[in-house]
PDB file of C-alpha atoms in Angstrom:
ATOM      1  CA  CYS D  27     150.888 118.674 127.011  1.00 52.00           C
ATOM      2  CA  LEU D  28     152.749 119.627 124.205  1.00 56.00           C
ATOM      3  CA  SER D  29     156.155 118.779 123.728  1.00 56.00           C
ATOM      4  CA  GLN D  30     159.340 120.966 124.419  1.00 60.00           C
ATOM      5  CA  SER D  31     160.350 121.018 120.803  1.00 58.00           C
ATOM      6  CA  ASN D  32     157.265 123.696 120.534  1.00 61.00           C
ATOM      7  CA  LEU D  33     158.196 127.453 119.426  1.00 61.00           C
ATOM      8  CA  TYR D  34     156.847 128.150 122.808  1.00 61.00           C
ATOM      9  CA  TYR D  35     156.188 126.581 126.174  1.00 62.00           C
ATOM     10  CA  THR D  36     152.219 125.822 126.823  1.00 64.00           C
ATOM     11  CA  ASN D  37     151.827 126.911 130.335  1.00 65.00           C
ATOM     12  CA  GLY D  38     148.202 126.122 132.222  1.00 69.00           C
ATOM     13  CA  GLY D  39     146.162 128.247 134.751  1.00 75.00           C
ATOM     14  CA  LEU D  40     144.359 131.694 134.980  1.00 78.00           C
ATOM     15  CA  TYR D  41     147.096 134.629 134.308  1.00 74.00           C
ATOM     16  CA  LEU D  42     144.624 137.116 132.918  1.00 75.00           C
ATOM     17  CA  PRO D  43     142.051 138.908 134.943  1.00 80.00           C
ATOM     18  CA  VAL D  44     138.481 137.123 135.254  1.00 85.00           C
ATOM     19  CA  TRP D  45     134.868 138.459 135.894  1.00 85.00           C
ATOM     20  CA  LEU D  46     131.620 137.145 136.745  1.00 89.00           C
ATOM     21  CA  ILE D  47     129.017 139.443 134.806  1.00 86.00           C
ATOM     22  CA  LYS D  48     125.355 139.122 136.696  1.00 88.00           C
ATOM     23  CA  THR D  49     122.527 141.108 134.247  1.00 91.00           C
ATOM     24  CA  GLY D  50     118.927 141.154 133.942  1.00 95.00           C
ATOM     25  CA  ALA D  51     116.696 138.964 131.678  1.00 97.00           C
ATOM     26  CA  VAL D  52     117.127 141.444 129.120  1.00 98.00           C
ATOM     27  CA  HIS D  53     120.983 142.537 128.468  1.00 98.00           C
ATOM     28  CA  ILE D  54     123.453 143.331 126.271  1.00 98.00           C
ATOM     29  CA  TYR D  55     124.862 140.145 124.926  1.00 97.00           C
ATOM     30  CA  LYS D  56     128.351 139.345 124.462  1.00 93.00           C
ATOM     31  CA  ASP D  57     128.441 138.610 120.831  1.00 90.00           C
ATOM     32  CA  MET D  58     131.632 136.907 119.163  1.00 88.00           C
ATOM     33  CA  CYS D  59     133.347 137.550 122.534  1.00 84.00           C
ATOM     34  CA  SER D  60     133.047 141.499 122.063  1.00 92.00           C
ATOM     35  CA  THR D  61     131.050 143.655 124.918  1.00 95.00           C
ATOM     36  CA  GLY D  62     128.265 143.155 122.640  1.00 97.00           C
ATOM     37  CA  VAL D  63     128.147 147.161 121.389  1.00 98.00           C
ATOM     38  CA  TYR D  64     129.886 147.937 118.696  1.00 98.00           C
ATOM     39  CA  LEU D  65     131.219 152.181 118.269  1.00 98.00           C
ATOM     40  CA  THR D  66     131.750 153.173 114.287  1.00 97.00           C
ATOM     41  CA  GLY D  67     132.350 156.735 113.245  1.00 97.00           C
ATOM     42  CA  LYS D  68     131.343 158.047 109.954  1.00 97.00           C
ATOM     43  CA  ASN D  69     131.677 161.180 108.021  1.00 97.00           C
ATOM     44  CA  ILE D  70     134.232 162.682 110.092  1.00 97.00           C
ATOM     45  CA  SER D  71     135.530 165.870 109.655  1.00 95.00           C
ATOM     46  CA  LYS D  72     136.698 169.166 112.161  1.00 93.00           C
ATOM     47  CA  GLU D  73     133.312 170.080 111.786  1.00 96.00           C
ATOM     48  CA  LYS D  74     130.936 167.018 112.615  1.00 97.00           C
ATOM     49  CA  ALA D  75     131.236 163.369 113.131  1.00 98.00           C
ATOM     50  CA  ASP D  76     128.419 160.621 112.926  1.00 98.00           C
ATOM     51  CA  ILE D  77     128.610 157.814 115.698  1.00 98.00           C
ATOM     52  CA  GLU D  78     126.722 154.610 115.077  1.00 98.00           C
ATOM     53  CA  VAL D  79     125.947 151.974 117.849  1.00 98.00           C
ATOM     54  CA  LYS D  80     125.366 148.846 117.257  1.00 98.00           C
ATOM     55  CA  ALA D  81     123.941 146.824 120.605  1.00 98.00           C
ATOM     56  CA  TYR D  82     122.999 143.137 120.466  1.00 98.00           C
ATOM     57  CA  ILE D  83     120.349 142.470 123.001  1.00 98.00           C
ATOM     58  CA  GLN D  84     119.232 139.284 124.630  1.00 98.00           C
ATOM     59  CA  ASN D  85     115.871 138.318 126.009  1.00 98.00           C
ATOM     60  CA  THR D  86     116.020 135.287 128.211  1.00 98.00           C
ATOM     61  CA  GLN D  87     112.146 135.849 129.236  1.00 97.00           C
ATOM     62  CA  ASN D  88     109.786 133.366 127.849  1.00 97.00           C
ATOM     63  CA  THR D  89     107.645 136.502 126.659  1.00 98.00           C
ATOM     64  CA  PRO D  90     108.521 139.464 124.083  1.00 98.00           C
ATOM     65  CA  ALA D  91     110.530 142.644 125.625  1.00 98.00           C
ATOM     66  CA  ASN D  92     109.929 146.196 124.757  1.00 98.00           C
ATOM     67  CA  VAL D  93     113.553 147.720 124.846  1.00 98.00           C
ATOM     68  CA  VAL D  94     114.809 151.327 125.072  1.00 98.00           C
ATOM     69  CA  LEU D  95     118.589 151.853 124.385  1.00 98.00           C
ATOM     70  CA  LYS D  96     119.629 155.014 125.550  1.00 98.00           C
ATOM     71  CA  HIS D  97     123.233 155.980 124.808  1.00 98.00           C
ATOM     72  CA  THR D  98     124.884 158.945 126.693  1.00 98.00           C
ATOM     73  CA  VAL D  99     128.308 160.286 124.954  1.00 98.00           C
ATOM     74  CA  THR D 100     130.628 162.272 126.833  1.00 98.00           C
ATOM     75  CA  GLY D 101     133.663 164.013 125.327  1.00 97.00           C
ATOM     76  CA  PRO D 102     137.529 163.941 126.224  1.00 97.00           C
ATOM     77  CA  ASP D 103     136.471 166.679 128.018  1.00 96.00           C
ATOM     78  CA  ASP D 104     134.393 164.896 130.388  1.00 96.00           C
ATOM     79  CA  LYS D 105     131.304 166.909 128.815  1.00 97.00           C
ATOM     80  CA  GLN D 106     128.062 165.150 128.195  1.00 97.00           C
ATOM     81  CA  CYS D 107     127.816 166.000 123.934  1.00 96.00           C
ATOM     82  CA  ALA D 108     124.883 163.738 122.717  1.00 97.00           C
ATOM     83  CA  VAL D 109     122.067 161.617 124.414  1.00 98.00           C
ATOM     84  CA  PHE D 110     119.752 159.357 122.104  1.00 98.00           C
ATOM     85  CA  GLU D 111     117.601 156.165 122.109  1.00 97.00           C
ATOM     86  CA  ALA D 112     116.262 153.638 119.866  1.00 98.00           C
ATOM     87  CA  LYS D 113     113.671 151.351 120.716  1.00 98.00           C
ATOM     88  CA  ALA D 114     113.244 147.560 119.725  1.00 98.00           C
ATOM     89  CA  GLU D 115     111.003 144.868 120.614  1.00 98.00           C
ATOM     90  CA  ILE D 116     112.689 141.739 121.223  1.00 98.00           C
ATOM     91  CA  ALA D 117     111.128 138.537 120.862  1.00 98.00           C
ATOM     92  CA  ALA D 118     110.800 135.399 123.315  1.00 98.00           C
ATOM     93  CA  GLU D 119     114.058 133.790 123.813  1.00 98.00           C
ATOM     94  CA  ALA D 120     115.553 135.809 120.946  1.00 98.00           C
ATOM     95  CA  THR D 121     119.010 138.262 120.679  1.00 98.00           C
ATOM     96  CA  GLN D 122     119.050 140.853 118.190  1.00 97.00           C
ATOM     97  CA  ALA D 123     120.890 143.775 116.993  1.00 98.00           C
ATOM     98  CA  VAL D 124     119.737 147.096 117.563  1.00 98.00           C
ATOM     99  CA  THR D 125     121.191 150.205 115.747  1.00 98.00           C
ATOM    100  CA  ALA D 126     121.229 153.958 116.510  1.00 98.00           C
ATOM    101  CA  GLN D 127     123.121 157.347 115.372  1.00 97.00           C
ATOM    102  CA  ALA D 128     123.576 160.858 116.080  1.00 98.00           C
ATOM    103  CA  ALA D 129     125.760 163.612 115.255  1.00 97.00           C
ATOM    104  CA  ILE D 130     128.728 164.777 117.363  1.00 97.00           C
ATOM    105  CA  SER D 131     129.493 168.650 116.569  1.00 96.00           C
ATOM    106  CA  ASN D 132     133.316 169.919 116.385  1.00 96.00           C
ATOM    107  CA  PRO D 133     134.804 166.595 117.447  1.00 97.00           C
ATOM    108  CA  GLN D 134     138.283 166.289 119.241  1.00 97.00           C
ATOM    109  CA  LEU D 135     139.986 163.733 116.880  1.00 97.00           C
ATOM    110  CA  TRP D 136     141.800 161.180 118.249  1.00 96.00           C
ATOM    111  CA  GLU D 137     145.822 161.604 117.262  1.00 92.00           C
ATOM    112  CA  ILE D 138     148.680 159.424 117.910  1.00 87.00           C
ATOM    113  CA  LYS D 139     150.134 161.674 120.799  1.00 85.00           C
ATOM    114  CA  LYS D 140     147.054 163.016 121.732  1.00 92.00           C
ATOM    115  CA  GLY D 141     144.296 160.039 122.427  1.00 92.00           C
ATOM    116  CA  ASN D 142     141.095 162.073 122.522  1.00 97.00           C
ATOM    117  CA  LEU D 143     138.533 159.311 123.568  1.00 98.00           C
ATOM    118  CA  TYR D 144     134.898 159.654 123.877  1.00 98.00           C
ATOM    119  CA  THR D 145     132.850 157.527 126.199  1.00 98.00           C
ATOM    120  CA  VAL D 146     129.786 156.078 125.159  1.00 98.00           C
ATOM    121  CA  LYS D 147     127.262 154.506 128.211  1.00 98.00           C
ATOM    122  CA  THR D 148     124.597 152.260 127.133  1.00 98.00           C
ATOM    123  CA  ASP D 149     121.623 151.319 129.102  1.00 98.00           C
ATOM    124  CA  VAL D 150     119.264 148.757 128.402  1.00 98.00           C
ATOM    125  CA  VAL D 151     115.734 149.819 129.727  1.00 98.00           C
ATOM    126  CA  VAL D 152     112.595 147.362 129.826  1.00 98.00           C
ATOM    127  CA  ASP D 153     109.538 148.935 131.984  1.00 95.00           C
ATOM    128  CA  GLY D 154     110.901 152.236 133.297  1.00 96.00           C
ATOM    129  CA  LYS D 155     113.898 150.131 134.956  1.00 97.00           C
ATOM    130  CA  ILE D 156     117.719 150.074 133.824  1.00 97.00           C
ATOM    131  CA  THR D 157     118.036 145.714 133.401  1.00 97.00           C
ATOM    132  CA  ASP D 158     121.979 146.216 131.941  1.00 97.00           C
ATOM    133  CA  THR D 159     124.626 149.278 131.401  1.00 97.00           C
ATOM    134  CA  LEU D 160     127.576 149.266 129.580  1.00 97.00           C
ATOM    135  CA  THR D 161     130.459 151.686 128.709  1.00 98.00           C
ATOM    136  CA  GLU D 162     132.573 151.502 125.570  1.00 97.00           C
ATOM    137  CA  ARG D 163     135.368 154.269 124.619  1.00 97.00           C
ATOM    138  CA  THR D 164     136.394 155.681 121.038  1.00 97.00           C
ATOM    139  CA  GLY D 165     138.201 158.108 119.271  1.00 97.00           C
ATOM    140  CA  PHE D 166     137.390 159.850 115.931  1.00 98.00           C
ATOM    141  CA  ARG D 167     140.166 159.909 113.067  1.00 96.00           C
ATOM    142  CA  THR D 168     140.381 158.962 109.683  1.00 96.00           C
ATOM    143  CA  VAL D 169     142.530 156.924 107.869  1.00 95.00           C
ATOM    144  CA  LYS D 170     143.645 156.713 104.487  1.00 95.00           C
ATOM    145  CA  MET D 171     146.623 155.914 101.620  1.00 96.00           C
ATOM    146  CA  GLU D 172     147.040 158.824  99.704  1.00 96.00           C
ATOM    147  CA  ASN D 173     150.115 159.131  97.209  1.00 95.00           C
ATOM    148  CA  GLY D 174     152.086 156.367  99.022  1.00 95.00           C
ATOM    149  CA  CYS D 175     151.308 157.936 102.436  1.00 96.00           C
ATOM    150  CA  PHE D 176     149.526 156.924 105.362  1.00 95.00           C
ATOM    151  CA  MET D 177     147.670 159.587 106.435  1.00 96.00           C
ATOM    152  CA  VAL D 178     145.822 160.132 109.773  1.00 95.00           C
ATOM    153  CA  ASN D 179     143.286 162.924 109.538  1.00 95.00           C
ATOM    154  CA  GLY D 180     145.058 164.238 106.350  1.00 94.00           C
ATOM    155  CA  LYS D 181     148.380 164.526 107.624  1.00 94.00           C
ATOM    156  CA  GLU D 182     150.923 162.151 106.500  1.00 95.00           C
ATOM    157  CA  LEU D 183     151.945 159.077 109.762  1.00 93.00           C
ATOM    158  CA  LEU D 184     155.534 157.493 109.275  1.00 94.00           C
ATOM    159  CA  ALA D 185     154.163 154.183 111.351  1.00 91.00           C
ATOM    160  CA  ARG D 186     157.492 153.222 113.682  1.00 93.00           C
ATOM    161  CA  GLY D 187     156.538 150.214 115.608  1.00 92.00           C
ATOM    162  CA  VAL D 188     157.528 146.627 117.155  1.00 92.00           C
ATOM    163  CA  CYS D 189     156.149 143.515 117.635  1.00 91.00           C
ATOM    164  CA  LYS D 190     155.195 142.820 121.001  1.00 88.00           C
ATOM    165  CA  HIS D 191     154.297 139.383 123.115  1.00 84.00           C
ATOM    166  CA  GLN D 192     152.332 138.893 126.403  1.00 79.00           C
ATOM    167  CA  GLN D 193     155.232 137.874 128.121  1.00 82.00           C
ATOM    168  CA  GLY D 194     158.047 139.003 130.389  1.00 83.00           C
ATOM    169  CA  GLU D 195     161.337 137.511 131.243  1.00 82.00           C
ATOM    170  CA  HIS D 196     160.865 136.870 134.824  1.00 83.00           C
ATOM    171  CA  GLN D 197     156.960 136.429 134.822  1.00 81.00           C
ATOM    172  CA  TRP D 198     156.328 134.730 131.742  1.00 78.00           C
ATOM    173  CA  ASN D 199     152.373 135.395 130.722  1.00 79.00           C
ATOM    174  CA  ALA D 200     151.326 136.394 134.004  1.00 82.00           C
ATOM    175  CA  MET D 201     152.423 139.936 133.623  1.00 85.00           C
ATOM    176  CA  THR D 202     150.515 142.765 135.559  1.00 88.00           C
ATOM    177  CA  ASP D 203     149.093 146.055 134.347  1.00 90.00           C
ATOM    178  CA  LYS D 204     152.445 147.626 136.157  1.00 93.00           C
ATOM    179  CA  ASP D 205     154.253 145.309 133.947  1.00 92.00           C
ATOM    180  CA  LEU D 206     152.428 146.280 130.772  1.00 91.00           C
ATOM    181  CA  LEU D 207     152.863 149.850 131.143  1.00 94.00           C
ATOM    182  CA  GLU D 208     156.467 149.410 132.476  1.00 94.00           C
ATOM    183  CA  GLU D 209     156.997 147.881 128.502  1.00 92.00           C
ATOM    184  CA  MET D 210     154.455 150.928 127.008  1.00 93.00           C
ATOM    185  CA  ASN D 211     156.504 153.530 128.583  1.00 95.00           C
ATOM    186  CA  GLY D 212     159.534 151.777 127.137  1.00 94.00           C
ATOM    187  CA  MET D 213     158.694 151.673 123.774  1.00 94.00           C
ATOM    188  CA  ILE D 214     157.562 155.403 123.901  1.00 92.00           C
ATOM    189  CA  ASP D 215     161.385 156.463 124.749  1.00 95.00           C
ATOM    190  CA  LEU D 216     162.432 154.084 121.645  1.00 94.00           C
ATOM    191  CA  GLY D 217     160.237 156.501 119.441  1.00 93.00           C
ATOM    192  CA  CYS D 218     157.371 153.903 118.814  1.00 94.00           C
ATOM    193  CA  ASN D 219     154.066 155.182 117.637  1.00 91.00           C
ATOM    194  CA  ALA D 220     152.663 151.595 116.328  1.00 91.00           C
ATOM    195  CA  ILE D 221     152.517 148.184 118.059  1.00 92.00           C
ATOM    196  CA  ARG D 222     151.576 144.666 116.825  1.00 92.00           C
ATOM    197  CA  LEU D 223     150.315 141.935 119.591  1.00 87.00           C
ATOM    198  CA  ALA D 224     151.395 139.160 118.543  1.00 79.00           C
ATOM    199  CA  HIS D 225     149.115 136.213 118.558  1.00 68.00           C
ATOM    200  CA  TYR D 226     146.805 138.007 121.190  1.00 57.00           C
TER     201      TYR D 226
END
Protein backbone atom coordinates (compact mmCIF):
# COMPACT_ATOMS: atom_id res chain seq x y z
CA CYS A 1 0.00 0.00 0.00
CA LEU A 2 1.58 3.24 -1.12
CA SER A 3 1.44 6.26 1.15
CA GLN A 4 -1.08 9.07 0.69
CA SER A 5 1.82 11.37 -0.19
CA ASN A 6 1.69 10.02 -3.75
CA LEU A 7 0.37 12.22 -6.53
CA TYR A 8 -2.52 9.78 -7.00
CA TYR A 9 -4.16 7.34 -4.66
CA THR A 10 -3.49 3.71 -5.54
CA ASN A 11 -6.63 1.58 -5.66
CA GLY A 12 -6.92 -2.20 -5.85
CA GLY A 13 -9.35 -4.51 -7.60
CA LEU A 14 -10.65 -4.85 -11.16
CA TYR A 15 -12.08 -1.63 -12.57
CA LEU A 16 -11.91 -2.39 -16.31
CA PRO A 17 -13.67 -5.15 -18.29
CA VAL A 18 -12.05 -8.60 -18.27
CA TRP A 19 -12.50 -11.35 -20.89
CA LEU A 20 -11.71 -15.05 -20.89
CA ILE A 21 -10.63 -16.05 -24.40
CA LYS A 22 -10.96 -19.64 -25.62
CA THR A 23 -9.20 -20.70 -28.85
CA GLY A 24 -8.11 -23.79 -30.70
CA ALA A 25 -4.66 -25.35 -30.30
CA VAL A 26 -3.45 -23.23 -33.24
CA HIS A 27 -4.46 -19.63 -32.66
CA ILE A 28 -3.59 -15.94 -32.86
CA TYR A 29 -0.99 -15.13 -30.19
CA LYS A 30 -1.61 -12.02 -28.08
CA ASP A 31 1.80 -10.51 -28.85
CA MET A 32 3.13 -7.83 -26.47
CA CYS A 33 -0.36 -7.34 -24.93
CA SER A 34 -1.80 -6.57 -28.38
CA THR A 35 -4.43 -8.64 -30.18
CA GLY A 36 -1.62 -10.27 -32.16
CA VAL A 37 -2.83 -8.84 -35.49
CA TYR A 38 -1.07 -5.73 -36.80
CA LEU A 39 -2.57 -3.66 -39.66
CA THR A 40 -0.37 -1.25 -41.63
CA GLY A 41 -1.52 1.05 -44.41
CA LYS A 42 1.03 1.69 -47.18
CA ASN A 43 1.22 3.69 -50.44
CA ILE A 44 -1.93 5.59 -49.50
CA SER A 45 -3.64 7.83 -52.05
CA LYS A 46 -7.21 8.60 -53.11
CA GLU A 47 -6.86 6.02 -55.89
CA LYS A 48 -5.34 3.10 -53.97
CA ALA A 49 -4.02 1.94 -50.62
CA ASP A 50 -2.16 -1.20 -49.66
CA ILE A 51 -2.98 -2.95 -46.41
CA GLU A 52 -0.47 -5.24 -44.74
CA VAL A 53 -1.69 -7.74 -42.16
CA LYS A 54 0.89 -9.33 -39.87
CA ALA A 55 -0.52 -11.98 -37.53
CA TYR A 56 1.36 -13.89 -34.86
CA ILE A 57 0.25 -17.53 -34.89
CA GLN A 58 0.97 -19.94 -32.05
CA ASN A 59 0.94 -23.71 -32.41
CA THR A 60 0.58 -25.39 -29.00
CA GLN A 61 0.55 -28.90 -30.51
CA ASN A 62 3.55 -31.24 -30.44
CA THR A 63 3.42 -31.58 -34.25
CA PRO A 64 3.80 -28.93 -36.99
CA ALA A 65 0.63 -27.29 -38.34
CA ASN A 66 -0.10 -26.15 -41.90
CA VAL A 67 -2.04 -22.93 -41.51
CA VAL A 68 -4.05 -20.78 -43.90
CA LEU A 69 -4.72 -17.22 -42.75
CA LYS A 70 -7.75 -15.77 -44.53
CA HIS A 71 -8.24 -12.00 -44.30
CA THR A 72 -11.54 -10.37 -45.27
CA VAL A 73 -11.66 -6.56 -45.53
CA THR A 74 -14.94 -4.67 -45.30
CA GLY A 75 -15.19 -0.93 -46.01
CA PRO A 76 -16.94 1.83 -44.05
CA ASP A 77 -19.97 1.21 -46.30
CA ASP A 78 -20.13 -2.43 -45.04
CA LYS A 79 -19.19 -3.72 -48.50
CA GLN A 80 -16.48 -6.36 -48.88
CA CYS A 81 -13.50 -4.84 -50.69
CA ALA A 82 -10.76 -7.49 -50.42
CA VAL A 83 -10.21 -11.15 -49.54
CA PHE A 84 -6.67 -12.51 -49.43
CA GLU A 85 -4.73 -15.20 -47.64
CA ALA A 86 -1.31 -16.43 -46.59
CA LYS A 87 -0.08 -19.96 -45.92
CA ALA A 88 2.58 -21.06 -43.46
CA GLU A 89 3.85 -24.10 -41.62
CA ILE A 90 4.11 -23.39 -37.90
CA ALA A 91 6.57 -25.65 -36.09
CA ALA A 92 5.47 -27.64 -33.05
CA GLU A 93 5.12 -25.52 -29.91
CA ALA A 94 6.23 -22.40 -31.81
CA THR A 95 4.98 -18.89 -32.51
CA GLN A 96 5.53 -17.31 -35.93
CA ALA A 97 4.57 -14.06 -37.68
CA VAL A 98 2.71 -14.54 -40.96
CA THR A 99 2.36 -11.53 -43.27
CA ALA A 100 0.10 -10.86 -46.26
CA GLN A 101 -0.79 -7.74 -48.27
CA ALA A 102 -3.59 -6.60 -50.56
CA ALA A 103 -4.61 -3.45 -52.45
CA ILE A 104 -7.78 -1.47 -51.73
CA SER A 105 -9.14 0.58 -54.66
CA ASN A 106 -10.42 4.11 -54.07
CA PRO A 107 -10.09 3.99 -50.27
CA GLN A 108 -12.32 6.19 -48.15
CA LEU A 109 -9.71 8.13 -46.18
CA TRP A 110 -9.90 8.58 -42.42
CA GLU A 111 -10.39 12.20 -41.38
CA ILE A 112 -10.92 13.99 -38.07
CA LYS A 113 -14.65 14.56 -38.60
CA LYS A 114 -15.18 11.53 -40.79
CA GLY A 115 -13.59 8.51 -39.13
CA ASN A 116 -13.90 6.08 -42.04
CA LEU A 117 -12.90 2.69 -40.64
CA TYR A 118 -12.21 -0.58 -42.43
CA THR A 119 -12.86 -3.91 -40.70
CA VAL A 120 -10.36 -6.74 -41.16
CA LYS A 121 -11.49 -10.24 -40.12
CA THR A 122 -8.71 -12.81 -39.79
CA ASP A 123 -9.55 -16.53 -39.75
CA VAL A 124 -6.98 -19.15 -38.77
CA VAL A 125 -7.73 -22.30 -40.78
CA VAL A 126 -6.12 -25.68 -40.03
CA ASP A 127 -7.15 -28.79 -42.00
CA GLY A 128 -10.15 -26.93 -43.39
CA LYS A 129 -11.44 -25.90 -39.94
CA ILE A 130 -11.39 -22.43 -38.38
CA THR A 131 -9.47 -22.63 -35.10
CA ASP A 132 -9.47 -18.90 -34.26
CA THR A 133 -10.98 -15.66 -35.55
CA LEU A 134 -10.14 -12.05 -34.75
CA THR A 135 -11.55 -8.75 -36.04
CA GLU A 136 -9.63 -5.45 -36.07
CA ARG A 137 -10.43 -1.99 -37.45
CA THR A 138 -8.19 0.54 -39.16
CA GLY A 139 -8.29 3.70 -41.22
CA PHE A 140 -6.21 4.92 -44.16
CA ARG A 141 -4.64 8.38 -43.86
CA THR A 142 -1.34 10.13 -44.49
CA VAL A 143 0.38 12.24 -41.84
CA LYS A 144 3.41 14.48 -42.36
CA MET A 145 4.99 17.82 -41.48
CA GLU A 146 5.25 20.27 -44.38
CA ASN A 147 6.69 23.79 -44.10
CA GLY A 148 6.10 23.74 -40.35
CA CYS A 149 2.48 22.59 -40.76
CA PHE A 150 0.94 19.31 -39.61
CA MET A 151 -0.76 17.73 -42.62
CA VAL A 152 -3.40 14.97 -42.63
CA ASN A 153 -4.30 13.64 -46.10
CA GLY A 154 -2.51 16.63 -47.63
CA LYS A 155 -4.56 19.22 -45.69
CA GLU A 156 -3.29 21.32 -42.81
CA LEU A 157 -4.68 20.43 -39.39
CA LEU A 158 -4.32 22.56 -36.28
CA ALA A 159 -4.49 20.12 -33.36
CA ARG A 160 -6.48 21.40 -30.39
CA GLY A 161 -6.61 19.01 -27.50
CA VAL A 162 -6.60 18.14 -23.84
CA CYS A 163 -4.91 15.65 -21.55
CA LYS A 164 -7.46 13.15 -20.27
CA HIS A 165 -7.09 10.84 -17.29
CA GLN A 166 -9.20 7.73 -16.92
CA GLN A 167 -10.88 9.09 -13.82
CA GLY A 168 -14.17 10.69 -12.89
CA GLU A 169 -15.12 12.90 -9.97
CA HIS A 170 -17.51 10.38 -8.44
CA GLN A 171 -16.43 6.99 -9.82
CA TRP A 172 -12.64 7.50 -9.72
CA ASN A 173 -10.98 4.86 -11.98
CA ALA A 174 -14.10 2.71 -12.45
CA MET A 175 -15.52 4.65 -15.39
CA THR A 176 -18.25 3.08 -17.51
CA ASP A 177 -18.57 3.34 -21.30
CA LYS A 178 -21.40 5.84 -20.67
CA ASP A 179 -19.09 8.00 -18.51
CA LEU A 180 -16.37 7.95 -21.17
CA LEU A 181 -18.83 8.84 -23.96
CA GLU A 182 -20.17 11.75 -21.90
CA GLU A 183 -16.61 13.06 -21.46
CA MET A 184 -15.83 12.61 -25.18
CA ASN A 185 -18.95 14.55 -26.16
CA GLY A 186 -17.94 17.32 -23.74
CA MET A 187 -14.49 17.53 -25.36
CA ILE A 188 -16.07 17.73 -28.82
CA ASP A 189 -18.31 20.56 -27.55
CA LEU A 190 -15.13 22.37 -26.44
CA GLY A 191 -13.76 22.10 -30.00
CA CYS A 192 -11.12 19.43 -29.30
CA ASN A 193 -9.81 17.32 -32.15
CA ALA A 194 -6.94 15.65 -30.24
CA ILE A 195 -6.66 13.86 -26.91
CA ARG A 196 -3.60 12.75 -24.96
CA LEU A 197 -4.54 9.69 -22.92
CA ALA A 198 -2.42 10.25 -19.82
CA HIS A 199 -0.49 7.31 -18.38
CA TYR A 200 -2.76 4.58 -19.72
